[in-house]
Coordinates of C-alpha atoms and ligand atoms in Angstrom, one line a residue:
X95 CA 107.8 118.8 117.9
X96 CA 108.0 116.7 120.5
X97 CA 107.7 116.5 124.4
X98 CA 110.9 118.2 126.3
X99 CA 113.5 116.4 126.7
X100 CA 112.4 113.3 124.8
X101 CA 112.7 112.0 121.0
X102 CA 111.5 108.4 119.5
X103 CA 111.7 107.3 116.1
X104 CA 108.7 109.7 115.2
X105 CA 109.2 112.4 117.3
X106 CA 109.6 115.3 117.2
X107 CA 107.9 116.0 113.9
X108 CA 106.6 119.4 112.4
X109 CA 102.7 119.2 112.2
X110 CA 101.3 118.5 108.7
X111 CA 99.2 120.9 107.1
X112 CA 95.6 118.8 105.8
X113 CA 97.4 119.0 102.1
X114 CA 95.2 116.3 100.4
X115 CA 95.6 114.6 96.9
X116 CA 96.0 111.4 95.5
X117 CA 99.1 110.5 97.1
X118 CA 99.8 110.0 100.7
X119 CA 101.3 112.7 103.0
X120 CA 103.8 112.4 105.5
X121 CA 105.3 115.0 107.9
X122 CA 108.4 116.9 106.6
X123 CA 111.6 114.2 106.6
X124 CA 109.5 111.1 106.6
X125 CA 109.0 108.6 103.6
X126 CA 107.1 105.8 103.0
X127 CA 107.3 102.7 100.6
X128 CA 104.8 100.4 99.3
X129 CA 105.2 96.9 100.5
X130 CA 102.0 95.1 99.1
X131 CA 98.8 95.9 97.3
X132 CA 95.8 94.0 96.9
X133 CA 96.2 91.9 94.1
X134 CA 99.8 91.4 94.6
X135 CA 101.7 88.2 94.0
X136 CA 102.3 85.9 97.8
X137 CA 104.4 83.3 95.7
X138 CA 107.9 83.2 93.7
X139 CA 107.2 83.0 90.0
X140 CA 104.1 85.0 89.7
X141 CA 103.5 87.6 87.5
X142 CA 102.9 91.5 88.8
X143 CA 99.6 92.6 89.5
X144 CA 97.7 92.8 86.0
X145 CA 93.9 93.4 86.8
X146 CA 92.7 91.7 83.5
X147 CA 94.0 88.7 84.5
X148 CA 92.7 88.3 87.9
X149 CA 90.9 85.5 88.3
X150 CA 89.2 83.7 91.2
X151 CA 91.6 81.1 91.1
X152 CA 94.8 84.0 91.0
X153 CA 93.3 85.7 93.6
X154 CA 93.4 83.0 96.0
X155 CA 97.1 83.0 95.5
X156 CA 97.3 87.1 96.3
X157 CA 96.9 89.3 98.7
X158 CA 93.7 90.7 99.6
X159 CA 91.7 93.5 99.6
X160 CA 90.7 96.8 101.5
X161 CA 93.9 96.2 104.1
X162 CA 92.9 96.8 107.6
X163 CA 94.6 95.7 111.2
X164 CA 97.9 94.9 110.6
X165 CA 100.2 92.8 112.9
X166 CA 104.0 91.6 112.7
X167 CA 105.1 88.8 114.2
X168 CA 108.7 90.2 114.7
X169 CA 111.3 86.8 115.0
X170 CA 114.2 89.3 114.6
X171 CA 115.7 92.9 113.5
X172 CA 115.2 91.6 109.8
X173 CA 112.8 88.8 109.6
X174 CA 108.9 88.8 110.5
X175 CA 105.5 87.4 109.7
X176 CA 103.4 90.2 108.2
X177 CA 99.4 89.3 109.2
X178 CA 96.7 91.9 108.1
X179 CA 93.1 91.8 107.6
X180 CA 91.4 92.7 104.2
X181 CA 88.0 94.1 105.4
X182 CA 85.9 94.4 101.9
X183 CA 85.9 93.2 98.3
X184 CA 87.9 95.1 95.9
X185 CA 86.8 94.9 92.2
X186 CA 89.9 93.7 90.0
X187 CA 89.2 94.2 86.3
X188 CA 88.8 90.5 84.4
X189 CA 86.6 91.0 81.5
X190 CA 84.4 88.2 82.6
X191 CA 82.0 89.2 84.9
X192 CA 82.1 85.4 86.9
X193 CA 85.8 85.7 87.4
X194 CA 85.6 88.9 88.2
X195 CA 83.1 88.2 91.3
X196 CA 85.1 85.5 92.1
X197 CA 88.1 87.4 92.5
X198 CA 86.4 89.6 94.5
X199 CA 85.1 87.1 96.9
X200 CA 88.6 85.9 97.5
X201 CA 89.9 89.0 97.6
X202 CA 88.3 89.4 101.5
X203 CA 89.8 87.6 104.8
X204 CA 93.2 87.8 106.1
X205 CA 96.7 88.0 104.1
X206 CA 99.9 86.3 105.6
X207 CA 103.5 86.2 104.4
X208 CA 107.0 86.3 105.5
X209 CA 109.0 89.6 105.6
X210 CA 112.7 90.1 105.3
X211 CA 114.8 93.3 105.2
X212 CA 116.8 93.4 101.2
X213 CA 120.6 94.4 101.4
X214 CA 119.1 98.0 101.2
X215 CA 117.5 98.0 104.7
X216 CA 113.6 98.0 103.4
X217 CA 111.2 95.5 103.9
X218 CA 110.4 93.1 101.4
X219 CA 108.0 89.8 101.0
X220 CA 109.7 86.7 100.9
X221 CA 108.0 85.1 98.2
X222 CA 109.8 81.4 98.7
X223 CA 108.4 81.1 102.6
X224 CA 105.8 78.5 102.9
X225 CA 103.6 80.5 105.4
X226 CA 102.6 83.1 102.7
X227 CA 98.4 82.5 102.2
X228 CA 95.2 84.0 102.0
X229 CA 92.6 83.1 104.3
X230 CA 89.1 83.8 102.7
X231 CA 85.2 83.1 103.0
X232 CA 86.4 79.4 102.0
X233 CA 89.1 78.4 104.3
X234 CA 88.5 75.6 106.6
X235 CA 87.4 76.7 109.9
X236 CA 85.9 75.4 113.3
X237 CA 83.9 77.1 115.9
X238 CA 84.8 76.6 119.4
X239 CA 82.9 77.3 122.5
X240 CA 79.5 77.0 124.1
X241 CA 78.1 77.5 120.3
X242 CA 79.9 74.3 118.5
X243 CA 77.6 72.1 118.1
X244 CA 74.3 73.8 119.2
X245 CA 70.9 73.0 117.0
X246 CA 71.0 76.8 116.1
X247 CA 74.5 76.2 114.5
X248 CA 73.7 73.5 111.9
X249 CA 72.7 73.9 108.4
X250 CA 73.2 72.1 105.3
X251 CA 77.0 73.8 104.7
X252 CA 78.0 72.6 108.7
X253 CA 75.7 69.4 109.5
X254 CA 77.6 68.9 112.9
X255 CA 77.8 72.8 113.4
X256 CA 81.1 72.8 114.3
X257 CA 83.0 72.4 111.0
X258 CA 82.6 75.5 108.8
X259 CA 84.3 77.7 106.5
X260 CA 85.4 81.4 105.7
X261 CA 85.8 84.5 107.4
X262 CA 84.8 87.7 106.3
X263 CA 84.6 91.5 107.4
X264 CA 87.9 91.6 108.8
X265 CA 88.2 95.0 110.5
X266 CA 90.3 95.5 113.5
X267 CA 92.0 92.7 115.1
X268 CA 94.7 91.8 118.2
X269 CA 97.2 89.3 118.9
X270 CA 98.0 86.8 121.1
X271 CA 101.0 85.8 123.8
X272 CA 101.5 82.7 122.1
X273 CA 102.0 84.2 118.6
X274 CA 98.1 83.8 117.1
X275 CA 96.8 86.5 114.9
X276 CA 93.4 87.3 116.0
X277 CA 90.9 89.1 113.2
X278 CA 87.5 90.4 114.2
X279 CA 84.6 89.8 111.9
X280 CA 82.6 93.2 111.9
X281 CA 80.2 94.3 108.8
X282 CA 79.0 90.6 107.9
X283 CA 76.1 91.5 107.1
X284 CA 76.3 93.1 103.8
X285 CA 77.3 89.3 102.3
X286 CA 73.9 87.5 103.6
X287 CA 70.9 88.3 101.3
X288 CA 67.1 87.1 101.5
X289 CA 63.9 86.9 103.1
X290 CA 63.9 87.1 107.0
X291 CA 60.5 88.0 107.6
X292 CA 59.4 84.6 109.2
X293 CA 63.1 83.1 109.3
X294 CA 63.6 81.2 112.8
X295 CA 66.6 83.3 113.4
X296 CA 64.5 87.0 112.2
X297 CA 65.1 88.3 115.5
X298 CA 68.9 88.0 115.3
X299 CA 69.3 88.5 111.6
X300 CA 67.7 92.0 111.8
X301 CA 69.5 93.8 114.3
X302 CA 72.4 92.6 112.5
X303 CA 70.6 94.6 109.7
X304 CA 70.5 91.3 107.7
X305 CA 67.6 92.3 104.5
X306 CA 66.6 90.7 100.8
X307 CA 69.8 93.4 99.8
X308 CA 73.1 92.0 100.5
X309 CA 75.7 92.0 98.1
X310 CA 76.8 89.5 95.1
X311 CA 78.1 86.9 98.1
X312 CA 74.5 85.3 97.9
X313 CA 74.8 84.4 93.7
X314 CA 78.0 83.0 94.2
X315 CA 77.9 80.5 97.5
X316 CA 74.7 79.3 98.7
X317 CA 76.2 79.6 102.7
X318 CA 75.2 83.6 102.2
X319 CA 71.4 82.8 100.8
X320 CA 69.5 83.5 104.1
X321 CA 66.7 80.8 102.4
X322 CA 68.9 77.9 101.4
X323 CA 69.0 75.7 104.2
X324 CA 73.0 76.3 103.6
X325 CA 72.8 79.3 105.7
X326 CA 75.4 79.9 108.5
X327 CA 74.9 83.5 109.0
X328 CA 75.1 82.5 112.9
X329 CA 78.8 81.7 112.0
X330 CA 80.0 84.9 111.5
X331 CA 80.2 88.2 113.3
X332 CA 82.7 86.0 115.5
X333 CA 86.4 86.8 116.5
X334 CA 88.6 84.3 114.5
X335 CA 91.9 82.6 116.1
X336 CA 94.5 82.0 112.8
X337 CA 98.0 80.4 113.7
X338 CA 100.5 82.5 111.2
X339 CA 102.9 78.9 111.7
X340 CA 100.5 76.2 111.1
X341 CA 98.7 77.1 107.6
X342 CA 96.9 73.3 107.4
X343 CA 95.4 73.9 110.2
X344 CA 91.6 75.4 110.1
X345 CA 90.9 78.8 111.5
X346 CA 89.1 79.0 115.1
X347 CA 85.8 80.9 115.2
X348 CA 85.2 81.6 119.2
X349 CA 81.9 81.7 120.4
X350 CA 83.2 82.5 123.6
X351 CA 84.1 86.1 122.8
X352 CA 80.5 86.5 121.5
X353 CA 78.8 87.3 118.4
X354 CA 78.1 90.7 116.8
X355 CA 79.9 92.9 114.1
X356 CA 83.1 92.8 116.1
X357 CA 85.5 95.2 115.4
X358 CA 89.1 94.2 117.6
X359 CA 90.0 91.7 120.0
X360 CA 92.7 92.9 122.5
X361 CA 94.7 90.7 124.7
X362 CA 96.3 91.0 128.0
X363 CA 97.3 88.2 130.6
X364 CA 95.6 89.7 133.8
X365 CA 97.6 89.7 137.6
X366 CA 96.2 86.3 138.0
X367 CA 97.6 84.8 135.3
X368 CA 94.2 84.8 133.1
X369 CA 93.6 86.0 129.7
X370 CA 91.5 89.1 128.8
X371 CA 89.8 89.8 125.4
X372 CA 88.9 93.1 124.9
X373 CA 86.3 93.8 122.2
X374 CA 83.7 96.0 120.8
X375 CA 80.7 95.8 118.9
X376 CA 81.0 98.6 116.3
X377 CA 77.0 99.4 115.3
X378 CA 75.7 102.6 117.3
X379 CA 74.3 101.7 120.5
X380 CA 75.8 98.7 121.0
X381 CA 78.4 97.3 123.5
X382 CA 81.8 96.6 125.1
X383 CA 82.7 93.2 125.9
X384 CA 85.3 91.5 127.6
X385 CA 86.4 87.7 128.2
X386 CA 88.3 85.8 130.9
X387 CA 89.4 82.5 130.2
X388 CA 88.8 79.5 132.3
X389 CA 92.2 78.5 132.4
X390 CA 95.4 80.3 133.0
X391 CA 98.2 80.8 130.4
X392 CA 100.9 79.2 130.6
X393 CA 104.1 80.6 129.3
X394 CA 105.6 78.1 126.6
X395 CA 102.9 75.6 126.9
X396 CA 101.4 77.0 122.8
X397 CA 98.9 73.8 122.3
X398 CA 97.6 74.6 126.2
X399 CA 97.3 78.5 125.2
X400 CA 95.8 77.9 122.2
X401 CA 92.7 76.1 123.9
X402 CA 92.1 79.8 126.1
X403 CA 89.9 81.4 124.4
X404 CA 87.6 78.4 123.8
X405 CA 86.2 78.5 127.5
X406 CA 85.7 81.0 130.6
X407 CA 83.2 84.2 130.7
X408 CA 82.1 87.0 128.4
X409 CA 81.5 90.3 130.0
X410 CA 79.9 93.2 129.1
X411 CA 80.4 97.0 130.3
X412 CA 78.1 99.0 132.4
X413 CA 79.8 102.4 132.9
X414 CA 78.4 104.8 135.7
X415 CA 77.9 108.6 136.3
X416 CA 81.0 108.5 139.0
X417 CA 83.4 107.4 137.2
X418 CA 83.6 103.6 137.8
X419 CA 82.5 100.8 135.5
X420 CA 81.3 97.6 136.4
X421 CA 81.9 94.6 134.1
X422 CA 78.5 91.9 133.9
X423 CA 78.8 88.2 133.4
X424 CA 76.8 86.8 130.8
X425 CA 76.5 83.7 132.2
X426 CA 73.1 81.7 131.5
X427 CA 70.7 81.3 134.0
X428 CA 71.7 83.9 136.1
X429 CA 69.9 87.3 136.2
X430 CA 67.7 87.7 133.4
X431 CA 69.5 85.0 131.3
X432 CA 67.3 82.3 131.5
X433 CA 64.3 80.4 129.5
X434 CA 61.3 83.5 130.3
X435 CA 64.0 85.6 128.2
X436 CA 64.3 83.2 125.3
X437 CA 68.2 82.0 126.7
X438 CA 67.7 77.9 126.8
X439 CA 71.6 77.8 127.2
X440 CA 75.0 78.9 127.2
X441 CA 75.0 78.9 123.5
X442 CA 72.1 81.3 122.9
X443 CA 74.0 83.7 125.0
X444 CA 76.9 83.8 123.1
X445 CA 75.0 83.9 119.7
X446 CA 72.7 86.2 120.8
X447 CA 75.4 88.5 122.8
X448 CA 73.7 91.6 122.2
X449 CA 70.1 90.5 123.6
X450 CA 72.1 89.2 127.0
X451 CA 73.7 92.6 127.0
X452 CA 70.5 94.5 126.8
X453 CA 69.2 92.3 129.5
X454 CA 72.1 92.8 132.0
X455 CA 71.5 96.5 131.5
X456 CA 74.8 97.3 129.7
X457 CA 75.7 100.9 128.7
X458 CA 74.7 101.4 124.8
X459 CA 78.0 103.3 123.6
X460 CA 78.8 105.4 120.0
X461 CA 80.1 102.6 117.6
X462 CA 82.9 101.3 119.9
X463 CA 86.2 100.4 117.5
X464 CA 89.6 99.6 118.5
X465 CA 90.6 99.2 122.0
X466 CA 94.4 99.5 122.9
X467 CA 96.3 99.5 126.5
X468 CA 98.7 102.0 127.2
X469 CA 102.2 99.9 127.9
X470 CA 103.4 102.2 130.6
X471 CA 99.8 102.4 133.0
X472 CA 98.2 99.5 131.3
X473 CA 95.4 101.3 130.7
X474 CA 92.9 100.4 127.8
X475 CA 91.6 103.4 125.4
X476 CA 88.3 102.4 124.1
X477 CA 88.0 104.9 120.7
X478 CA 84.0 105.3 120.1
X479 CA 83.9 106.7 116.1
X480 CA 80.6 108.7 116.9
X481 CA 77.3 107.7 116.6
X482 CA 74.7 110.5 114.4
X483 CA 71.7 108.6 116.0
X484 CA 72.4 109.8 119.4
X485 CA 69.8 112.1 120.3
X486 CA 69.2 113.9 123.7
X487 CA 67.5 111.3 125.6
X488 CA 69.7 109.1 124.3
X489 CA 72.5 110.8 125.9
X490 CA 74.1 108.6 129.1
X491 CA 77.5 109.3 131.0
X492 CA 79.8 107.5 128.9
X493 CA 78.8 108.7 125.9
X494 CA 77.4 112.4 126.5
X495 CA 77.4 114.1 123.5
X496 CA 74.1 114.7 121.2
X497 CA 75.1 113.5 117.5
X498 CA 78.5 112.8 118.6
X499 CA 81.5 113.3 116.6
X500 CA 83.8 110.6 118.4
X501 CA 85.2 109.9 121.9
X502 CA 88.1 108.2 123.5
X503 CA 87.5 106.6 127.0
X504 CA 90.7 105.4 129.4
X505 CA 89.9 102.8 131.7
X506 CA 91.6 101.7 134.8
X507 CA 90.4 98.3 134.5
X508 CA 90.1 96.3 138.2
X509 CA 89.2 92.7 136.8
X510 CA 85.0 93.4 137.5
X511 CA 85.0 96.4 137.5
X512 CA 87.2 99.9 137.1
X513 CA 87.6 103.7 137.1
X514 CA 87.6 105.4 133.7
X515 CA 87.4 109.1 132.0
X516 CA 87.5 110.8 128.7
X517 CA 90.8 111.2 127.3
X518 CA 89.9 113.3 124.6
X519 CA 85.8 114.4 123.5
X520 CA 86.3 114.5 119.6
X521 CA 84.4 118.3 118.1
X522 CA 82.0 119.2 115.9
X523 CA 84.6 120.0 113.4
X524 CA 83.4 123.9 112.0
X525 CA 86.9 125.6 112.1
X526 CA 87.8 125.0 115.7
X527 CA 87.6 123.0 118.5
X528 CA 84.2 123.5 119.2
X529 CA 82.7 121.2 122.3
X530 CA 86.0 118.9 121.9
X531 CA 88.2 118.7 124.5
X532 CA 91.9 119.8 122.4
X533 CA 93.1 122.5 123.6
X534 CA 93.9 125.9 122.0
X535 CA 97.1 124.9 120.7
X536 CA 95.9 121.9 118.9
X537 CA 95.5 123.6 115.1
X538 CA 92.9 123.0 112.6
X539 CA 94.6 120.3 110.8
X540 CA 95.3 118.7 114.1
X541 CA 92.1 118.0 115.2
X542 CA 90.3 114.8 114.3
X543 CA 86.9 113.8 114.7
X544 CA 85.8 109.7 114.1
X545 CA 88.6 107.8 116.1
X546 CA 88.9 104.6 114.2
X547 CA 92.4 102.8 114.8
X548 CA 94.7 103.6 117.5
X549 CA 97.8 102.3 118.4
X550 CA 100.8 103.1 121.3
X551 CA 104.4 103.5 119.7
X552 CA 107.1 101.8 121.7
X553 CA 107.8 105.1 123.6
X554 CA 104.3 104.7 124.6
X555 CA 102.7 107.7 123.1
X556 CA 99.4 107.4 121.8
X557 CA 98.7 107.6 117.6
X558 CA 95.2 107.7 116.0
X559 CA 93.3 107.7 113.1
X560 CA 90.2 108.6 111.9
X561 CA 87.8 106.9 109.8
X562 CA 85.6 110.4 109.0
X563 CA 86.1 111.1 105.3
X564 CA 81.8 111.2 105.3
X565 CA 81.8 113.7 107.8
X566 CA 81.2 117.5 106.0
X567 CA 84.4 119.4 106.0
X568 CA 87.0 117.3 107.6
X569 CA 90.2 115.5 106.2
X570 CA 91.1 111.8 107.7
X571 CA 94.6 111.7 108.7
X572 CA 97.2 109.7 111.3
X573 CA 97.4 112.2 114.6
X574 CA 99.7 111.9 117.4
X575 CA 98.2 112.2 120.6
X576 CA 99.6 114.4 124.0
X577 CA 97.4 114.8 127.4
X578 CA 97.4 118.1 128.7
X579 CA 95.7 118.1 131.8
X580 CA 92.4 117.1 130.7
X581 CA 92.6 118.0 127.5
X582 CA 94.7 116.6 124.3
X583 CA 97.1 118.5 121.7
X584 CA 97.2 116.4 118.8
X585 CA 99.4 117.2 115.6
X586 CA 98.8 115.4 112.6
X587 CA 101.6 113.4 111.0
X588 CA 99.6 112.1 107.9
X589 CA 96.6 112.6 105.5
X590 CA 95.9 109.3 103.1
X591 CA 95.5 109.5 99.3
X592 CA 91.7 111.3 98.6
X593 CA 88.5 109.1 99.8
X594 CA 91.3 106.7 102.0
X595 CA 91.5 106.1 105.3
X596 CA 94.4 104.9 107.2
X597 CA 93.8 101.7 109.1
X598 CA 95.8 99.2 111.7
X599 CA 98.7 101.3 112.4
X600 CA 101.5 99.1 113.8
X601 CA 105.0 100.2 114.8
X602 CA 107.8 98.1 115.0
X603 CA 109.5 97.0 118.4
X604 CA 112.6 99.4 117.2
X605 CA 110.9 102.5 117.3
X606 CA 111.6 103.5 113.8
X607 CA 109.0 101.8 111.2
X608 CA 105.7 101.9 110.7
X609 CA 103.1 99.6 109.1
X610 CA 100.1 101.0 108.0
X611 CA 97.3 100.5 106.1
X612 CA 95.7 103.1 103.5
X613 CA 92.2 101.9 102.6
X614 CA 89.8 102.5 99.6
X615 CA 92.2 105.4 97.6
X616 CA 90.0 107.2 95.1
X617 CA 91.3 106.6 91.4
X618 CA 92.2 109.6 90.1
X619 CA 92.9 110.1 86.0
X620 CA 96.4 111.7 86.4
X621 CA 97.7 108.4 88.8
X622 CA 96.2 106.9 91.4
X623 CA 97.7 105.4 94.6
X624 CA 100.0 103.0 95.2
X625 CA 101.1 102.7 91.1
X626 CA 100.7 106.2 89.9
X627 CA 100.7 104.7 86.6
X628 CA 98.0 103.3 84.0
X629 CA 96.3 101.4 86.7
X630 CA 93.1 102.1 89.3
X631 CA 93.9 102.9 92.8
X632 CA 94.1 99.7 95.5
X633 CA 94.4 99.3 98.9
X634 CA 98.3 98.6 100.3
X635 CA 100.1 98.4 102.8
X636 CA 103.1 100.7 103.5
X637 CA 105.8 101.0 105.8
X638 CA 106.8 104.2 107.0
X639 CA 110.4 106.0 108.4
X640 CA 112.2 108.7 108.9
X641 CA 113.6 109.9 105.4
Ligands
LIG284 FE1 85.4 98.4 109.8 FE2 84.2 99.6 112.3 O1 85.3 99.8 110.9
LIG285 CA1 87.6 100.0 112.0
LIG286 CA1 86.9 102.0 109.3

């Protein structure tokens, strides 16, 4: 279908039917093809992906896992730098149990590599580029910001707290203006493992939901043992700056944006020339920040931009009953940011962003996820997944719904503060739009509950999809989005292979590809996703067109 009078590159489309199985669905006249899986080869002269084989050491030379946020840094109608995020370990299948584990815990981070189109027009990695890398929980990497340096930060892996390694938990993820990849660092807790009962950082390490039960990171690096003196669990649940061009150089970890399971990190240069990070904090009742650099960005000046997000103000959002939304400044020693509240600087207010945020009296939202900004209003979407722990006197303007099932929030964003609305109040998903705000028209298929990823085509029309494969009864899928008054007809255009979600949609600037993720695909005896051979299903990436 699509809107009178108007086509793009995926519109119009006939609506899919929910149709799930262990391959990957597309509307009627679309195809897809496989670019890269986890375990793949990033270098010429490697052999195919053979799970037996893959070893730590092979791994590092792969690409990674669980693929989430995709970006392309498009140089030209056939040549790019493919950047996406690998959220999770995936298990490969070496017979020894070390290498296996070591596999895994390079199979997390980010993957890079160059793209090019073959003589047949389709996408394909250019193994001989020297940009192609992994970036895992053992890259180099310094933090920037009010936090390098600080007491809290040292330990026996990062003496100076500054110099560090790794990133990890890699969900969604942004970009900047001066070609920087930008990943967000959201479930970190799941790697840290010990006893925090008495630990000087207890307080921070348990709202994180930090416990004696993390997962095998702890047996293999001593960084992830809460108890070893080598801990830097303060050095993640950061947004991390990587430069796709410079692969010496070590990743940024920005205190300035905060610390918390961050989920995206969107960018905009505002009127006044300043940068704006957008970013959310995706645990239920948490928050939505955003940051304003000190400096203004300069076009062409890339060493000068690449210092922005290292200094200027986090924010966090306080949404009213009315309709507006004001944006508070976490700045220590004002308000209640000061030494009665435990904040002795700047620092403990970016590593403790969520305690500041509680103080200021920010509005606890339903697991905030990705953020995008409409390119024709430049309004940002905020896509809350849902949050089960809301209960009724829990309920507060912005997020209104008991149990909730998912919301999208648009915000006409005024620097400090700004007007917003629901664009669309996701339903309890029983067989119709129950308490959602699609209309009649939008079909059972079509309706979505969980709003994960987002992302605006290049026409400008709003795509989403949903990371809900626990909720009873309901089939994740890609949806395109259409406002109707106040309401929302969405059509879906895609359902993933069984037990996978789709992540980090990106579409290309000429209307006509998609990137996409599919995450954690179910192996299934007959042939599993992406081989449909002898092998176990993996994460990939795929690029979709019309057929
Ligand atoms: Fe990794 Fe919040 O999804
Ligand atoms: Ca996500
Ligand atoms: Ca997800």
């Amino acid at each position: 279908y699509a809107k009178e009078n108007e086509s793009s590159g995926f519109l119009p489309f006939n609506e899919l039917a929910i149709q799930q199985a262990s391959g990957l669905r597309l509307a009627e006249g679309f195809k897809y093809k496989t670019l890269c899986a986890f375990g793949d080869p990033l270098h010429a002269g490697m052999k195919a992906y053979d799970p037996k084989s893959l070893s730590g050491e092979e791994q590092k030379k792969r690409f990674g896992a669980a693929c989430d946020f995709i970006h392309v840094f498009e140089q030209s109608d056939d040549k790019a730098i493919l950047c996406f995020n690998n959220e999770f370990p995936e298990l490969g299948g070496h017979p020894d149990r070390a290498e296996r584990e070591q596999a895994a815990y390079h199979s997390v981070g980010v993957s890079i590599a160059a793209i090019k189109r073959d003589g047949r027009d389709e996408w394909k990695i250019d193994f001989l580029s020297q940009l192609n890398r992994r970036v895992t929980p053992s890259s180099k990497a310094l933090i920037t910001g009010p936090a390098a340096g600080h007491e809290r930060m040292k330990s026996k892996a990062s003496p100076d707290g500054i110099r560090t390694a790794g990133t990890l938990g890699n969900c969604a993820g942004g970009y900047t203006p001066w070609g920087t990849y930008l990943t967000a660092e959201e479930n970190v807790q799941q790697y840290f493992s010990g006893e925090i009962k008495g630990h000087k950082e207890e307080e921070n390490f348990k709202r994180f939901g930090m416990n004696d039960n993390g997962n095998f990171f702890a047996r293999l690096d001593p960084r992830f043992d809460l108890n070893s003196g080598y801990q830097s669990a303060l050095h993640f649940g950061m947004v991390v700056e990587i430069d796709p061009l410079e692969p010496n150089e070590p990743i940024k970890k920005h205190s300035m944006l905060g610390r918390c399971r961050h989920e995206c990190a969107k960018v905009r240069v505002n009127k006044e020339g300043y940068i704006e990070v957008y970013t959310s904090d995706d645990q239920g009742f948490e928050y939505i920040y955003k940051f304003i650099s000190a400096e203004k960005y300069k076009e062409g000046d890339r060493q000068h931009n690449k210092t922005l997000l290292e200094a200027g103000v986090l924010h966090v959002a306080k949404f009213a009953e009315d309709g507006k939304m004001a944006w508070l400044p976490m700045i220590f020693g004002e308000g209640k940011l000061t030494k009665e509240h435990g904040f002795n600087s700047q620092a403990d207010v970016q590593i403790d962003s969520r305690k500041a945020a509680d103080l200021l009296g920010a509005t606890p939202m339903d697991r905030p996820e990705d953020i995008d900004i409409d390119p024709k209003t430049g309004n940002i979407f905020f896509f809350m997944t849902g949050n089960r722990a809301r209960s009724r006197d829990k309920l507060n303007s912005a997020n209104p719904i008991e149990m909730g099932a998912g919301h999208i929030i648009e915000l006409n964003d005024q620097g400090t503060q700004g007007k917003w609305n629901f664009f669309v109040i996701c339903g309890k998903f029983s067989g119709d739009p129950v308490n959602s705000t699609f209309t009649q028209e939008t079909s059972l298929s079509g309706c979505f509950v969980y709003p994960d990823n987002g992302a605006f085509d290049r026409d400008g029309e709003l795509w989403v999809c949903s990371d809900g494969y626990s909720f009873p009864g309901f089939t994740d899928g890609l949806w395109h989005c259409e406002k109707k008054d106040d309401r929302v007809i969405s059509r879906r255009f895609a359902t993933p292979p069984k037990a996978a979600e789709f992540t980090g949609p990106y579409f290309l600037k000429n209307s006509k590809e998609l990137f996409l993720s599919v995450q954690h695909p179910a192996t299934n005896p007959s042939g599993s996703f992406p081989d449909f051979n002898h092998l176990k299903a993996r994460s990939a990436v795929v690029v979709i067109s019309r057929d």
